[in-house]
Amino acid sequence: MDKYPEALSELIKRFQKLPGVGKRSAERYAFHMLDMPKGDTHALSEALLTTLTKLQQCALCGALSDCSPCPLCTDSTRQTDKLCVVSHWKDIFNIERTGEWKGLYHVLGGVLSPLEGIGPESLRLLELKQRLESPQIKEVVIAIDSTLEGDTTALYLKEELQQFSVHVSRLAFGMPIGSSLEHVDGGTLAQAFSGRKSF
Ligand SMILES: [Zn+2]
């Protein structure tokens, strides 16, 4: 049992909750932060708090943004007849980096996972359907990870979208089975967009 002061133990425990951070790394981070000039440590904690308080969910697409509707939804240069469905808002950044997609986005907020108790009602499906009621949207691209849950979600979406007159496609070309959008390089992702297939 480490005999750290309680506050330090707490900080270490918090760091350990980050992905890929074990006990030793967490300790290193905590020690480093305490050695940093006080101003830097304050600026870091302030940045964290500001992120938490300033970011909000865009009422239209569901992405986190400084404002709602977000700049992507209000950008008049985007193609408003195309909608790209992603599971997590962070995927938008990966896709934007490719420069391949000029349409709008819709964040589902997860993928279907019966094991984790994530059913259709936990996703932003109702919001998606509401958006598709606008005849303006002609194409929906499903950009969801090629995993078991991702595939199940994509199939479910396909069924649900049949009632709308939209062309549905899914990123496929160049996306290896079991791959996550997060780990696919920009070139592969760009290729997946231009080679998207009817679904
Ligand atoms: Zn938005």
PDB file of C-alpha atoms and ligand atoms in Angstrom:
ATOM      1  CA  MET A   1       0.000   0.000   0.000  1.00  0.00           C
ATOM      2  CA  ASP A   2       1.443   3.358  -1.032  1.00  0.00           C
ATOM      3  CA  LYS A   3       1.486   5.960   1.658  1.00  0.00           C
ATOM      4  CA  TYR A   4       0.691   8.920  -0.558  1.00  0.00           C
ATOM      5  CA  PRO A   5      -1.213  11.869   0.867  1.00  0.00           C
ATOM      6  CA  GLU A   6      -4.908  11.342   0.216  1.00  0.00           C
ATOM      7  CA  ALA A   7      -5.205  14.135  -2.367  1.00  0.00           C
ATOM      8  CA  LEU A   8      -2.278  12.721  -4.348  1.00  0.00           C
ATOM      9  CA  SER A   9      -3.722   9.201  -4.232  1.00  0.00           C
ATOM     10  CA  GLU A  10      -6.963  10.606  -5.591  1.00  0.00           C
ATOM     11  CA  LEU A  11      -5.156  12.351  -8.463  1.00  0.00           C
ATOM     12  CA  ILE A  12      -3.295   9.138  -9.334  1.00  0.00           C
ATOM     13  CA  LYS A  13      -6.553   7.182  -9.291  1.00  0.00           C
ATOM     14  CA  ARG A  14      -8.100   9.718 -11.686  1.00  0.00           C
ATOM     15  CA  PHE A  15      -5.215   9.413 -14.137  1.00  0.00           C
ATOM     16  CA  GLN A  16      -5.531   5.633 -14.023  1.00  0.00           C
ATOM     17  CA  LYS A  17      -8.997   5.957 -15.487  1.00  0.00           C
ATOM     18  CA  LEU A  18      -7.501   7.267 -18.740  1.00  0.00           C
ATOM     19  CA  PRO A  19      -7.085   4.740 -21.561  1.00  0.00           C
ATOM     20  CA  GLY A  20      -3.715   2.993 -21.583  1.00  0.00           C
ATOM     21  CA  VAL A  21      -2.578   4.548 -18.297  1.00  0.00           C
ATOM     22  CA  GLY A  22      -1.415   2.072 -15.668  1.00  0.00           C
ATOM     23  CA  LYS A  23      -0.469   2.698 -12.045  1.00  0.00           C
ATOM     24  CA  ARG A  24       3.149   3.678 -12.800  1.00  0.00           C
ATOM     25  CA  SER A  25       2.263   6.119 -15.578  1.00  0.00           C
ATOM     26  CA  ALA A  26      -0.486   7.607 -13.441  1.00  0.00           C
ATOM     27  CA  GLU A  27       2.042   8.227 -10.683  1.00  0.00           C
ATOM     28  CA  ARG A  28       4.458   9.802 -13.154  1.00  0.00           C
ATOM     29  CA  TYR A  29       1.776  12.163 -14.473  1.00  0.00           C
ATOM     30  CA  ALA A  30       0.705  13.145 -10.983  1.00  0.00           C
ATOM     31  CA  PHE A  31       4.276  13.834  -9.827  1.00  0.00           C
ATOM     32  CA  HIS A  32       4.978  15.791 -12.982  1.00  0.00           C
ATOM     33  CA  MET A  33       1.889  17.924 -12.550  1.00  0.00           C
ATOM     34  CA  LEU A  34       2.847  18.767  -9.000  1.00  0.00           C
ATOM     35  CA  ASP A  35       6.325  19.792 -10.178  1.00  0.00           C
ATOM     36  CA  MET A  36       4.962  21.998 -12.946  1.00  0.00           C
ATOM     37  CA  PRO A  37       4.810  25.777 -12.380  1.00  0.00           C
ATOM     38  CA  LYS A  38       1.550  26.475 -10.505  1.00  0.00           C
ATOM     39  CA  GLY A  39       0.304  28.659 -13.364  1.00  0.00           C
ATOM     40  CA  ASP A  40       0.568  25.775 -15.845  1.00  0.00           C
ATOM     41  CA  THR A  41      -1.279  23.376 -13.556  1.00  0.00           C
ATOM     42  CA  HIS A  42      -4.058  25.913 -13.054  1.00  0.00           C
ATOM     43  CA  ALA A  43      -4.270  26.550 -16.805  1.00  0.00           C
ATOM     44  CA  LEU A  44      -4.639  22.799 -17.393  1.00  0.00           C
ATOM     45  CA  SER A  45      -7.387  22.317 -14.842  1.00  0.00           C
ATOM     46  CA  GLU A  46      -9.136  25.436 -16.143  1.00  0.00           C
ATOM     47  CA  ALA A  47      -8.958  24.109 -19.725  1.00  0.00           C
ATOM     48  CA  LEU A  48     -10.596  20.893 -18.533  1.00  0.00           C
ATOM     49  CA  LEU A  49     -13.370  22.735 -16.733  1.00  0.00           C
ATOM     50  CA  THR A  50     -13.930  25.109 -19.658  1.00  0.00           C
ATOM     51  CA  THR A  51     -14.225  22.149 -22.036  1.00  0.00           C
ATOM     52  CA  LEU A  52     -16.820  20.583 -19.780  1.00  0.00           C
ATOM     53  CA  THR A  53     -18.875  23.714 -19.318  1.00  0.00           C
ATOM     54  CA  LYS A  54     -18.565  25.324 -22.768  1.00  0.00           C
ATOM     55  CA  LEU A  55     -19.113  22.328 -25.024  1.00  0.00           C
ATOM     56  CA  GLN A  56     -22.683  21.382 -25.749  1.00  0.00           C
ATOM     57  CA  GLN A  57     -24.421  18.900 -27.967  1.00  0.00           C
ATOM     58  CA  CYS A  58     -25.575  20.306 -31.302  1.00  0.00           C
ATOM     59  CA  ALA A  59     -29.361  19.918 -31.367  1.00  0.00           C
ATOM     60  CA  LEU A  60     -29.234  18.894 -35.034  1.00  0.00           C
ATOM     61  CA  CYS A  61     -26.268  16.592 -35.589  1.00  0.00           C
ATOM     62  CA  GLY A  62     -25.433  15.692 -31.997  1.00  0.00           C
ATOM     63  CA  ALA A  63     -21.765  16.666 -32.203  1.00  0.00           C
ATOM     64  CA  LEU A  64     -20.119  18.483 -29.320  1.00  0.00           C
ATOM     65  CA  SER A  65     -19.545  22.100 -30.161  1.00  0.00           C
ATOM     66  CA  ASP A  66     -19.204  25.615 -28.755  1.00  0.00           C
ATOM     67  CA  CYS A  67     -22.673  26.414 -30.055  1.00  0.00           C
ATOM     68  CA  SER A  68     -25.887  24.770 -31.223  1.00  0.00           C
ATOM     69  CA  PRO A  69     -26.516  24.382 -34.128  1.00  0.00           C
ATOM     70  CA  CYS A  70     -22.807  23.765 -34.664  1.00  0.00           C
ATOM     71  CA  PRO A  71     -20.665  25.422 -37.362  1.00  0.00           C
ATOM     72  CA  LEU A  72     -20.830  22.279 -39.529  1.00  0.00           C
ATOM     73  CA  CYS A  73     -24.636  22.302 -39.529  1.00  0.00           C
ATOM     74  CA  THR A  74     -24.816  26.007 -40.375  1.00  0.00           C
ATOM     75  CA  ASP A  75     -22.012  26.039 -42.967  1.00  0.00           C
ATOM     76  CA  SER A  76     -23.749  27.145 -46.172  1.00  0.00           C
ATOM     77  CA  THR A  77     -21.037  25.591 -48.344  1.00  0.00           C
ATOM     78  CA  ARG A  78     -21.895  22.034 -47.180  1.00  0.00           C
ATOM     79  CA  GLN A  79     -24.040  19.731 -49.317  1.00  0.00           C
ATOM     80  CA  THR A  80     -27.299  19.639 -47.376  1.00  0.00           C
ATOM     81  CA  ASP A  81     -28.736  16.723 -49.378  1.00  0.00           C
ATOM     82  CA  LYS A  82     -26.134  14.313 -47.982  1.00  0.00           C
ATOM     83  CA  LEU A  83     -25.964  12.945 -44.442  1.00  0.00           C
ATOM     84  CA  CYS A  84     -23.154  10.892 -42.962  1.00  0.00           C
ATOM     85  CA  VAL A  85     -24.121   8.799 -39.919  1.00  0.00           C
ATOM     86  CA  VAL A  86     -21.358   8.176 -37.374  1.00  0.00           C
ATOM     87  CA  SER A  87     -21.498   6.433 -34.018  1.00  0.00           C
ATOM     88  CA  HIS A  88     -19.355   8.872 -32.051  1.00  0.00           C
ATOM     89  CA  TRP A  89     -18.822  12.615 -32.545  1.00  0.00           C
ATOM     90  CA  LYS A  90     -15.043  12.181 -32.563  1.00  0.00           C
ATOM     91  CA  ASP A  91     -15.366  10.284 -35.878  1.00  0.00           C
ATOM     92  CA  ILE A  92     -16.390  13.569 -37.514  1.00  0.00           C
ATOM     93  CA  PHE A  93     -12.881  14.915 -36.969  1.00  0.00           C
ATOM     94  CA  ASN A  94     -11.289  11.896 -38.674  1.00  0.00           C
ATOM     95  CA  ILE A  95     -13.635  12.216 -41.632  1.00  0.00           C
ATOM     96  CA  GLU A  96     -13.200  15.989 -41.911  1.00  0.00           C
ATOM     97  CA  ARG A  97      -9.434  15.474 -42.035  1.00  0.00           C
ATOM     98  CA  THR A  98      -9.789  13.449 -45.244  1.00  0.00           C
ATOM     99  CA  GLY A  99     -11.519  16.388 -46.974  1.00  0.00           C
ATOM    100  CA  GLU A 100     -13.557  13.763 -48.845  1.00  0.00           C
ATOM    101  CA  TRP A 101     -16.975  14.524 -47.341  1.00  0.00           C
ATOM    102  CA  LYS A 102     -18.796  17.797 -47.943  1.00  0.00           C
ATOM    103  CA  GLY A 103     -22.214  16.770 -46.633  1.00  0.00           C
ATOM    104  CA  LEU A 104     -23.740  16.965 -43.157  1.00  0.00           C
ATOM    105  CA  TYR A 105     -23.367  14.605 -40.205  1.00  0.00           C
ATOM    106  CA  HIS A 106     -25.530  12.778 -37.723  1.00  0.00           C
ATOM    107  CA  VAL A 107     -24.107  11.352 -34.508  1.00  0.00           C
ATOM    108  CA  LEU A 108     -25.862   8.236 -33.195  1.00  0.00           C
ATOM    109  CA  GLY A 109     -24.117   8.358 -29.854  1.00  0.00           C
ATOM    110  CA  GLY A 110     -23.081   4.693 -29.843  1.00  0.00           C
ATOM    111  CA  VAL A 111     -23.731   1.359 -31.509  1.00  0.00           C
ATOM    112  CA  LEU A 112     -26.264  -1.325 -30.694  1.00  0.00           C
ATOM    113  CA  SER A 113     -24.901  -3.691 -28.091  1.00  0.00           C
ATOM    114  CA  PRO A 114     -27.339  -6.050 -26.351  1.00  0.00           C
ATOM    115  CA  LEU A 115     -24.545  -7.208 -24.037  1.00  0.00           C
ATOM    116  CA  GLU A 116     -24.016  -3.678 -22.754  1.00  0.00           C
ATOM    117  CA  GLY A 117     -27.721  -2.956 -22.716  1.00  0.00           C
ATOM    118  CA  ILE A 118     -27.513  -0.444 -25.588  1.00  0.00           C
ATOM    119  CA  GLY A 119     -30.728  -0.741 -27.570  1.00  0.00           C
ATOM    120  CA  PRO A 120     -32.153   1.458 -30.342  1.00  0.00           C
ATOM    121  CA  GLU A 121     -33.760   3.746 -27.746  1.00  0.00           C
ATOM    122  CA  SER A 122     -30.295   4.665 -26.424  1.00  0.00           C
ATOM    123  CA  LEU A 123     -29.219   6.002 -29.823  1.00  0.00           C
ATOM    124  CA  ARG A 124     -30.215   9.246 -31.555  1.00  0.00           C
ATOM    125  CA  LEU A 125     -32.456   7.411 -34.024  1.00  0.00           C
ATOM    126  CA  LEU A 126     -35.565   9.473 -33.521  1.00  0.00           C
ATOM    127  CA  GLU A 127     -33.558  12.599 -34.269  1.00  0.00           C
ATOM    128  CA  LEU A 128     -32.219  10.932 -37.413  1.00  0.00           C
ATOM    129  CA  LYS A 129     -35.695  10.059 -38.627  1.00  0.00           C
ATOM    130  CA  GLN A 130     -36.883  13.582 -37.921  1.00  0.00           C
ATOM    131  CA  ARG A 131     -34.093  14.913 -40.114  1.00  0.00           C
ATOM    132  CA  LEU A 132     -34.912  12.453 -42.888  1.00  0.00           C
ATOM    133  CA  GLU A 133     -38.496  13.647 -42.965  1.00  0.00           C
ATOM    134  CA  SER A 134     -37.106  16.632 -44.800  1.00  0.00           C
ATOM    135  CA  PRO A 135     -37.213  15.671 -48.490  1.00  0.00           C
ATOM    136  CA  GLN A 136     -34.030  17.658 -48.932  1.00  0.00           C
ATOM    137  CA  ILE A 137     -31.864  14.731 -47.799  1.00  0.00           C
ATOM    138  CA  LYS A 138     -31.260  12.319 -50.672  1.00  0.00           C
ATOM    139  CA  GLU A 139     -28.281  10.278 -49.533  1.00  0.00           C
ATOM    140  CA  VAL A 140     -27.270   8.682 -46.234  1.00  0.00           C
ATOM    141  CA  VAL A 141     -23.771   7.285 -45.815  1.00  0.00           C
ATOM    142  CA  ILE A 142     -23.292   4.945 -42.869  1.00  0.00           C
ATOM    143  CA  ALA A 143     -19.773   5.487 -41.541  1.00  0.00           C
ATOM    144  CA  ILE A 144     -19.738   3.038 -38.662  1.00  0.00           C
ATOM    145  CA  ASP A 145     -16.920   0.760 -37.553  1.00  0.00           C
ATOM    146  CA  SER A 146     -16.721  -2.606 -39.246  1.00  0.00           C
ATOM    147  CA  THR A 147     -17.174  -4.601 -36.035  1.00  0.00           C
ATOM    148  CA  LEU A 148     -19.888  -7.013 -34.897  1.00  0.00           C
ATOM    149  CA  GLU A 149     -21.810  -4.226 -33.121  1.00  0.00           C
ATOM    150  CA  GLY A 150     -21.093  -1.800 -35.978  1.00  0.00           C
ATOM    151  CA  ASP A 151     -22.431  -4.238 -38.577  1.00  0.00           C
ATOM    152  CA  THR A 152     -25.541  -4.951 -36.486  1.00  0.00           C
ATOM    153  CA  THR A 153     -26.161  -1.219 -36.138  1.00  0.00           C
ATOM    154  CA  ALA A 154     -25.662  -0.617 -39.873  1.00  0.00           C
ATOM    155  CA  LEU A 155     -28.137  -3.385 -40.753  1.00  0.00           C
ATOM    156  CA  TYR A 156     -30.653  -2.034 -38.268  1.00  0.00           C
ATOM    157  CA  LEU A 157     -30.279   1.443 -39.780  1.00  0.00           C
ATOM    158  CA  LYS A 158     -30.736   0.064 -43.276  1.00  0.00           C
ATOM    159  CA  GLU A 159     -34.057  -1.485 -42.244  1.00  0.00           C
ATOM    160  CA  GLU A 160     -35.209   1.636 -40.438  1.00  0.00           C
ATOM    161  CA  LEU A 161     -34.310   3.921 -43.340  1.00  0.00           C
ATOM    162  CA  GLN A 162     -36.297   1.942 -45.896  1.00  0.00           C
ATOM    163  CA  GLN A 163     -39.367   4.057 -45.177  1.00  0.00           C
ATOM    164  CA  PHE A 164     -37.573   7.156 -46.467  1.00  0.00           C
ATOM    165  CA  SER A 165     -36.731   7.855 -50.075  1.00  0.00           C
ATOM    166  CA  VAL A 166     -33.007   8.144 -49.501  1.00  0.00           C
ATOM    167  CA  HIS A 167     -30.119   6.295 -51.088  1.00  0.00           C
ATOM    168  CA  VAL A 168     -28.241   4.418 -48.361  1.00  0.00           C
ATOM    169  CA  SER A 169     -24.594   3.445 -48.706  1.00  0.00           C
ATOM    170  CA  ARG A 170     -21.940   2.220 -46.340  1.00  0.00           C
ATOM    171  CA  LEU A 171     -18.201   2.749 -46.214  1.00  0.00           C
ATOM    172  CA  ALA A 172     -16.711  -0.518 -47.291  1.00  0.00           C
ATOM    173  CA  PHE A 173     -13.921  -0.311 -49.772  1.00  0.00           C
ATOM    174  CA  GLY A 174     -10.566  -0.468 -48.027  1.00  0.00           C
ATOM    175  CA  MET A 175     -12.100  -0.748 -44.566  1.00  0.00           C
ATOM    176  CA  PRO A 176     -10.742  -3.989 -43.124  1.00  0.00           C
ATOM    177  CA  ILE A 177     -13.198  -6.184 -41.193  1.00  0.00           C
ATOM    178  CA  GLY A 178     -13.081  -5.382 -37.504  1.00  0.00           C
ATOM    179  CA  SER A 179     -11.617  -1.947 -38.116  1.00  0.00           C
ATOM    180  CA  SER A 180     -12.501   1.170 -36.204  1.00  0.00           C
ATOM    181  CA  LEU A 181     -12.761   4.563 -37.888  1.00  0.00           C
ATOM    182  CA  GLU A 182     -10.476   5.859 -35.212  1.00  0.00           C
ATOM    183  CA  HIS A 183      -7.584   3.645 -36.273  1.00  0.00           C
ATOM    184  CA  VAL A 184      -7.974   3.761 -40.047  1.00  0.00           C
ATOM    185  CA  ASP A 185      -5.478   6.100 -41.695  1.00  0.00           C
ATOM    186  CA  GLY A 186      -6.717   9.146 -43.579  1.00  0.00           C
ATOM    187  CA  GLY A 187      -5.937   7.689 -47.018  1.00  0.00           C
ATOM    188  CA  THR A 188      -7.902   4.498 -46.356  1.00  0.00           C
ATOM    189  CA  LEU A 189     -10.817   6.477 -44.956  1.00  0.00           C
ATOM    190  CA  ALA A 190     -10.855   8.825 -47.973  1.00  0.00           C
ATOM    191  CA  GLN A 191     -10.846   5.758 -50.229  1.00  0.00           C
ATOM    192  CA  ALA A 192     -13.688   4.256 -48.204  1.00  0.00           C
ATOM    193  CA  PHE A 193     -15.750   7.394 -48.863  1.00  0.00           C
ATOM    194  CA  SER A 194     -15.159   7.614 -52.584  1.00  0.00           C
ATOM    195  CA  GLY A 195     -15.740   3.849 -52.914  1.00  0.00           C
ATOM    196  CA  ARG A 196     -18.867   3.717 -50.723  1.00  0.00           C
ATOM    197  CA  LYS A 197     -21.306   1.040 -51.785  1.00  0.00           C
ATOM    198  CA  SER A 198     -25.080   0.861 -51.843  1.00  0.00           C
ATOM    199  CA  PHE A 199     -26.249  -0.902 -48.768  1.00  0.00           C
TER     200      PHE A 199
HETATM  201 ZN    ZN B   1     -24.390  20.150 -35.765  1.00  0.00          ZN
END
